[in-house]
Structures are given as structure tokens and as C-alpha cells.
Coordinates of C-alpha atoms in Angstrom, one line a residue:
M166 CA 187.9 263.8 277.0
P167 CA 185.6 261.0 278.7
S168 CA 187.3 259.3 281.8
F169 CA 189.0 255.8 281.6
Q170 CA 187.9 254.0 283.8
F171 CA 187.4 249.7 285.0
C172 CA 185.1 248.2 287.9
L173 CA 186.0 245.0 289.9
Y174 CA 182.7 242.9 290.2
E175 CA 183.3 239.2 292.3
V176 CA 181.4 236.8 290.8
S177 CA 180.0 233.6 292.0
V178 CA 178.1 230.3 291.5
R179 CA 175.2 229.1 294.2
Q180 CA 172.1 227.4 294.6
F181 CA 168.6 229.2 293.7
Q182 CA 167.0 230.8 296.3
K183 CA 169.8 230.0 298.9
K184 CA 172.1 232.7 299.4
D185 CA 175.0 230.9 301.6
T186 CA 175.4 227.7 299.0
R187 CA 178.3 229.1 296.9
R188 CA 180.0 226.3 294.9
P189 CA 183.6 226.2 293.8
V190 CA 183.9 227.9 290.4
A191 CA 185.7 225.6 288.8
E192 CA 183.7 222.8 289.7
F193 CA 180.2 224.0 290.3
N194 CA 178.1 220.7 289.7
S195 CA 178.3 217.1 289.8
R196 CA 179.4 217.1 286.3
R197 CA 182.5 219.1 287.4
H198 CA 181.3 221.8 285.2
D199 CA 183.8 225.3 285.0
L200 CA 182.5 228.8 285.5
F201 CA 185.6 229.8 283.3
N202 CA 184.4 227.3 280.1
S203 CA 180.8 228.1 280.8
L204 CA 182.0 231.7 280.0
Q205 CA 183.6 231.3 276.9
D206 CA 180.6 229.1 275.5
F207 CA 177.9 232.2 276.6
M208 CA 180.3 234.8 275.1
N209 CA 181.0 232.5 272.1
D210 CA 177.7 230.7 271.4
K211 CA 175.0 233.4 272.8
L212 CA 176.7 236.6 272.1
G213 CA 178.9 235.8 269.0
A214 CA 178.7 238.5 265.9
K215 CA 174.8 239.0 265.8
G216 CA 174.6 240.0 269.7
V217 CA 171.6 240.4 271.8
S218 CA 169.0 243.0 272.2
L219 CA 167.4 243.4 275.6
Q220 CA 163.8 244.8 274.6
K221 CA 162.8 245.3 278.6
T222 CA 166.2 247.9 279.0
E223 CA 167.1 248.6 275.3
H224 CA 170.2 247.9 275.9
Y225 CA 172.4 246.2 272.6
I226 CA 175.8 243.8 273.0
R227 CA 177.9 241.7 270.8
L228 CA 181.1 240.2 271.0
Q229 CA 184.1 241.4 269.2
K230 CA 187.1 239.5 270.2
I231 CA 188.1 237.0 273.2
E232 CA 191.1 235.5 274.2
D233 CA 192.0 233.3 277.3
K234 CA 195.0 233.4 278.9
S235 CA 195.7 230.6 281.1
R236 CA 192.7 230.9 283.6
V237 CA 192.2 234.7 282.6
L238 CA 189.6 235.5 279.6
W239 CA 190.1 238.7 278.2
S240 CA 187.3 240.1 275.8
T241 CA 186.2 243.6 273.8
V242 CA 182.1 243.4 273.4
E243 CA 180.0 246.5 271.4
S244 CA 177.6 247.8 274.1
G245 CA 175.3 250.5 273.0
K246 CA 171.2 251.5 273.3
F247 CA 168.5 251.6 270.8
G248 CA 165.0 252.6 271.3
N249 CA 165.4 256.5 270.7
T250 CA 166.2 257.8 267.3
G251 CA 168.4 260.7 266.7
I252 CA 171.4 262.2 264.1
V253 CA 175.0 261.2 263.9
V254 CA 176.8 264.9 263.3
A255 CA 180.5 265.8 262.2
T256 CA 181.3 268.3 265.2
D257 CA 183.8 269.5 263.2
T258 CA 181.7 271.0 259.9
G259 CA 178.2 270.4 261.8
D260 CA 176.9 268.4 258.8
N261 CA 174.6 265.5 259.7
E262 CA 176.5 262.0 258.9
F263 CA 173.6 259.7 259.6
T264 CA 170.4 258.8 260.6
I265 CA 169.8 257.0 263.9
R266 CA 166.4 255.0 263.7
A267 CA 165.1 253.3 266.6
T268 CA 166.4 249.8 265.9
H269 CA 170.1 251.0 265.5
A270 CA 171.9 251.0 268.8
P271 CA 175.4 253.7 268.8
A272 CA 177.7 250.4 269.7
Y273 CA 181.1 251.5 271.7
P274 CA 183.6 248.5 272.7
L275 CA 184.5 248.4 275.6
R276 CA 186.4 245.8 277.5
Q277 CA 186.5 242.7 280.0
C278 CA 188.2 240.6 281.7
F279 CA 187.2 237.8 283.5
I280 CA 190.0 235.3 286.4
V281 CA 188.4 231.9 287.2
P282 CA 191.2 230.3 289.9
R283 CA 191.3 226.6 289.8
S284 CA 190.2 227.1 293.4
G285 CA 187.9 228.9 295.2
E286 CA 184.6 230.4 295.3
S287 CA 185.0 233.9 293.6
A288 CA 186.1 234.8 289.7
I289 CA 186.5 238.2 289.6
W290 CA 185.2 240.7 286.5
A291 CA 186.7 243.7 285.9
T292 CA 184.7 246.0 283.4
E293 CA 185.6 249.0 281.3
V294 CA 184.0 252.2 282.0
I295 CA 184.5 255.1 279.3
G296 CA 182.4 258.5 280.5
Q297 CA 179.0 257.4 280.5
S298 CA 179.4 253.9 278.3
T299 CA 179.5 250.8 280.1
A300 CA 178.1 247.1 279.3
I301 CA 177.7 246.1 283.0
T302 CA 174.0 245.6 282.4
S303 CA 174.0 244.7 278.7
L304 CA 176.7 242.3 279.6
W305 CA 175.6 240.8 282.9
T306 CA 171.4 240.5 282.7
P307 CA 171.7 237.9 279.2
F308 CA 174.6 235.9 281.1
S309 CA 172.8 235.5 284.4
D310 CA 169.5 234.5 282.3
W311 CA 171.6 232.2 280.0
F312 CA 173.5 230.8 282.9
K313 CA 169.9 230.0 284.9
E314 CA 168.6 228.5 281.8
E315 CA 171.6 226.4 281.2
Y316 CA 171.4 224.8 284.6
D317 CA 168.2 224.9 285.7
S318 CA 168.5 221.2 286.3
D319 CA 171.1 221.9 289.4
R320 CA 168.9 225.1 290.1
L321 CA 172.5 227.2 290.3
V322 CA 172.5 231.1 289.4
V323 CA 175.3 233.3 289.0
D324 CA 175.5 236.6 291.5
K325 CA 178.0 239.4 291.5
E326 CA 178.5 242.1 294.3
P327 CA 180.9 245.1 293.8
L328 CA 184.3 244.1 294.9
Q329 CA 185.0 246.8 297.8
S330 CA 188.9 247.9 297.8
T331 CA 189.4 249.2 301.6
N332 CA 192.9 250.6 300.8
A333 CA 191.3 252.2 297.2
W334 CA 188.5 253.7 298.9
N335 CA 190.8 254.8 302.2
E336 CA 193.7 256.4 299.2
F337 CA 190.9 258.1 298.0
I338 CA 189.4 259.6 301.2
D339 CA 193.0 260.6 302.1
E340 CA 194.2 262.3 298.9
S341 CA 190.4 264.0 298.3
E342 CA 189.2 267.5 299.3
L343 CA 185.7 267.6 301.2
Q344 CA 183.6 269.4 298.7
E345 CA 180.0 269.5 300.8
I346 CA 178.5 268.2 303.7
S347 CA 174.6 266.9 304.1
F348 CA 173.2 266.5 307.9
L349 CA 169.8 264.8 307.5
V350 CA 167.2 264.6 309.9
H351 CA 164.4 262.8 310.0
V352 CA 161.3 264.3 311.6
R353 CA 157.8 262.3 312.0
D354 CA 154.6 264.9 312.2
S355 CA 153.6 266.0 315.9
D356 CA 150.0 265.4 314.0
G357 CA 150.9 261.9 313.9
A358 CA 150.6 262.1 310.4
V359 CA 151.9 258.9 308.7
G360 CA 155.4 259.1 306.6
V361 CA 158.4 260.8 308.1
R362 CA 159.5 264.5 306.8
T363 CA 163.5 265.0 305.7
Q364 CA 165.1 268.1 306.9
E365 CA 168.2 268.9 305.4
Y366 CA 170.9 271.1 306.8
K367 CA 173.9 271.7 303.8
A368 CA 177.4 273.1 304.0
K369 CA 179.1 273.8 300.3
S370 CA 182.5 275.4 299.7
G371 CA 183.2 278.4 297.7
R372 CA 184.4 278.5 294.6
G373 CA 187.9 277.7 294.8
M374 CA 187.8 276.3 298.1
H375 CA 187.3 273.5 300.2
L376 CA 186.0 272.9 303.0
A377 CA 187.9 271.5 306.5
K378 CA 190.0 268.4 305.3
D379 CA 189.8 266.6 308.3
W380 CA 185.9 266.6 308.7
I381 CA 186.3 264.0 306.4
R382 CA 187.3 261.2 308.8
R383 CA 186.1 263.0 311.6
A384 CA 182.7 262.3 310.0
L385 CA 183.7 258.7 309.0
S386 CA 184.8 258.2 312.5
R387 CA 180.6 259.4 313.8
E388 CA 182.6 262.3 315.6
L389 CA 181.5 265.4 313.9
P390 CA 179.0 267.6 315.5
P391 CA 176.7 269.7 312.9
S392 CA 178.2 272.3 315.7
T393 CA 181.1 272.1 314.3
V394 CA 180.6 272.5 310.4
F395 CA 177.1 275.6 311.6
S396 CA 176.9 278.6 313.5
V397 CA 172.9 278.5 313.9
A398 CA 172.6 276.3 317.3
G399 CA 169.7 273.9 318.0
I400 CA 170.5 271.4 314.9
P401 CA 169.5 268.0 316.1
D402 CA 172.2 265.0 315.5
P403 CA 172.0 263.8 312.0
D404 CA 170.1 260.0 311.3
E405 CA 172.3 260.0 307.8
V406 CA 175.6 262.1 306.6
H407 CA 176.3 262.9 303.5
L408 CA 180.1 263.5 302.1
N409 CA 180.2 265.0 298.8
I410 CA 184.6 264.8 298.3
E411 CA 186.7 265.7 295.0
R412 CA 190.7 264.4 293.6
D413 CA 191.9 265.4 290.9
G414 CA 188.6 266.5 289.5
K415 CA 186.4 263.2 290.1
S416 CA 184.0 263.1 293.0
R417 CA 182.2 260.6 295.3
T418 CA 179.6 260.5 297.7
I419 CA 179.9 259.4 300.6
V420 CA 176.9 258.1 303.3
V421 CA 178.6 257.7 306.3
G422 CA 177.7 254.0 308.2
R423 CA 177.1 252.6 304.9
V424 CA 179.5 250.3 302.4
F425 CA 181.3 252.3 300.3
P426 CA 179.7 252.4 296.9
R427 CA 181.8 250.6 293.7
F428 CA 184.9 251.8 293.2
M429 CA 186.1 253.3 290.3
Y430 CA 189.6 252.8 289.1
Q431 CA 191.0 256.0 287.0
I432 CA 193.7 254.7 284.2
E433 CA 195.8 258.0 283.5
T434 CA 197.2 258.0 280.0
P435 CA 200.1 261.2 279.3
D436 CA 197.9 261.9 275.9
G437 CA 194.8 261.6 277.1
L438 CA 193.9 258.9 275.2
R439 CA 192.3 255.8 275.6
P440 CA 194.4 253.3 277.6
D441 CA 195.9 250.4 274.7
D442 CA 195.5 247.2 275.5
E443 CA 198.9 247.0 277.2
T444 CA 198.2 249.4 279.5
F445 CA 194.8 248.0 280.1
R446 CA 195.6 244.7 281.0
R447 CA 197.8 245.8 283.3
E448 CA 196.1 247.9 285.6
V449 CA 193.2 245.2 285.9
L450 CA 195.4 242.3 286.7
S451 CA 197.3 244.9 289.2
E452 CA 193.9 245.4 291.0
A453 CA 192.5 242.4 290.5
G454 CA 195.4 240.5 291.5
A455 CA 195.8 242.2 294.3
S456 CA 192.8 241.1 295.6
L457 CA 192.7 237.5 295.1
D458 CA 195.7 238.0 297.1
L459 CA 193.7 239.0 299.7
M460 CA 191.2 236.2 299.2
G461 CA 194.1 233.7 299.7
V462 CA 194.4 232.7 295.8
S463 CA 197.5 230.9 295.1
R464 CA 198.8 233.0 291.7
G465 CA 199.4 229.6 290.6
D466 CA 196.2 229.1 290.5
W467 CA 194.8 231.6 287.9
Q468 CA 198.3 232.9 285.8
A469 CA 200.7 230.4 283.8

């Protein structure tokens, strides 16, 4: 069965080529235009039933349904990729059911949520990820292009950044086991040649086993020397440390000292089937609401 997850992005409006010029999302120009309304216009008028094809990345997306509740915009889009021929096979019989042409896009319904508060400079986008199926590129690229063209006279653009959740990552790390650790050392050749080689020293857990759990936090605190992990002497201090950790069969790779990668929120269901709309919405609002609380946004600014 595929995994059922979602991730969160922080969405903002700013002036073109000026990073530190965020605008209030509910009134981002002199005409008091609202990002909430702009999103609805884009979904209905640009995506609509026909959809949009992105020739450069071979993504396709169209709107299946949309619903707004107060300052929360729920939608389901159908997204997929085209450009490759193939067949659809009935897995129970092995029979060929359908021929996929290069212009066909096998599309999957993926739920989206945009929360645009009445105050502040940030909106939140929650996007569903099922296995390898995602609408991140297929939805964001046409929306950001449309917005830039729509507000060209204002020289405004939209940005998105992964909404990092320190609490979610800390919980995942504390409940994880260490599967693999790599120490990377950058070496410049003694003959003065241009470029740098990378030497990697890697320790992996055996089948059904794990490396020492406390190494995770020690490594993140930069208090884990190679001599603790390896019996071989003489390994220099690393330039990079990579940790592969696992919880409940889900693995993540962390590079010490870098910003944590986008966090994927897992939605567990008792029957292993795709979560229904009520469950999906409850989980999204729980995490997104907590993030807005941390931003200092009043719940009255986005809830009914």
C-alpha cells in the first residue's frame, strides 16, 4: 500500500527581485487584493475542467472540485505526467486494459488546502502526497506564473518555502533508530589540481539491527567523533555528517548542520486505505493551525 502523507508550505507575496518586501496576504496591493480570492480565481479560471499542461516538465493538472470555508480553501486536483507511452494492466489477470499514448496523463486526485488569514504576511499550503504522486510542481508552477502575469503592473510575485516544524522533527528523531551514518571528508589533491575529492567513511547497521541510538543526538550536537564509530584510527574530522534514520519503516536522511528537509506528515488509517476527507482535513488543520499559532496569528483570523 502507498503511504498517505501531506506537507506544509509557507506562502507569501513580495515585490519582484526584492526578498525582504513581504506584503499582507489579505491586502497585498494598493487595490487591496486578497490572496484568498486570487487563489480561487486561479483554480476556477486557469485550471478549471480542461486543466493545464506544463510542456517543460510534462506535468498535467486540472481542478476536480473546490470549496471555501471562512478563510480556508479546500480543493482536489487531478495531477499526473504525460510524454511516455505505455499500457494499463489489470494486475489480477495480467490483461492489457488500455494503451497510454504520449499525450495521455495518468492523473491522480490529490487534496489541497490553502489557509489565508485576514492578518499577517503568510498563508499556509497543505498538499497531499500519496506514494510518489504529488501536485507540488504541477500546481505551484502554473499558479506562480499566473500570479506574476496577473500582477505584473504591481511587480509582485508569490513565494513558497517548506514550513519547518521543529517539534515534528524532534519527535521523529526521538522515536527513530539509526540505520546508517556517513562521515564525508573533502580532500584537495597535493599536486594542486583544481577541484576537491570526497572521501566517505560509512557505517551501516546489520539486517534487523540498528546503530547506537544516542549517536543521533550526539552527531546533531557535533559531539560524535569518527573514533566513536570506527575502530580504525586516523580518520580526520569530517566536513559533513549524514544520518539515515528510520521510524515505522519510514526513513529520512539528515545532514548535520543543514536545515531539516521538508517534513512529511504521515496519516495512519486503521484499514490502510486512503484517509477520507474528514480525516485528512482534521490532520491538516491540526498541524497548520499549530503553525499559525506559533506565527502569532489569531484563530479568529482564519476560522469561521
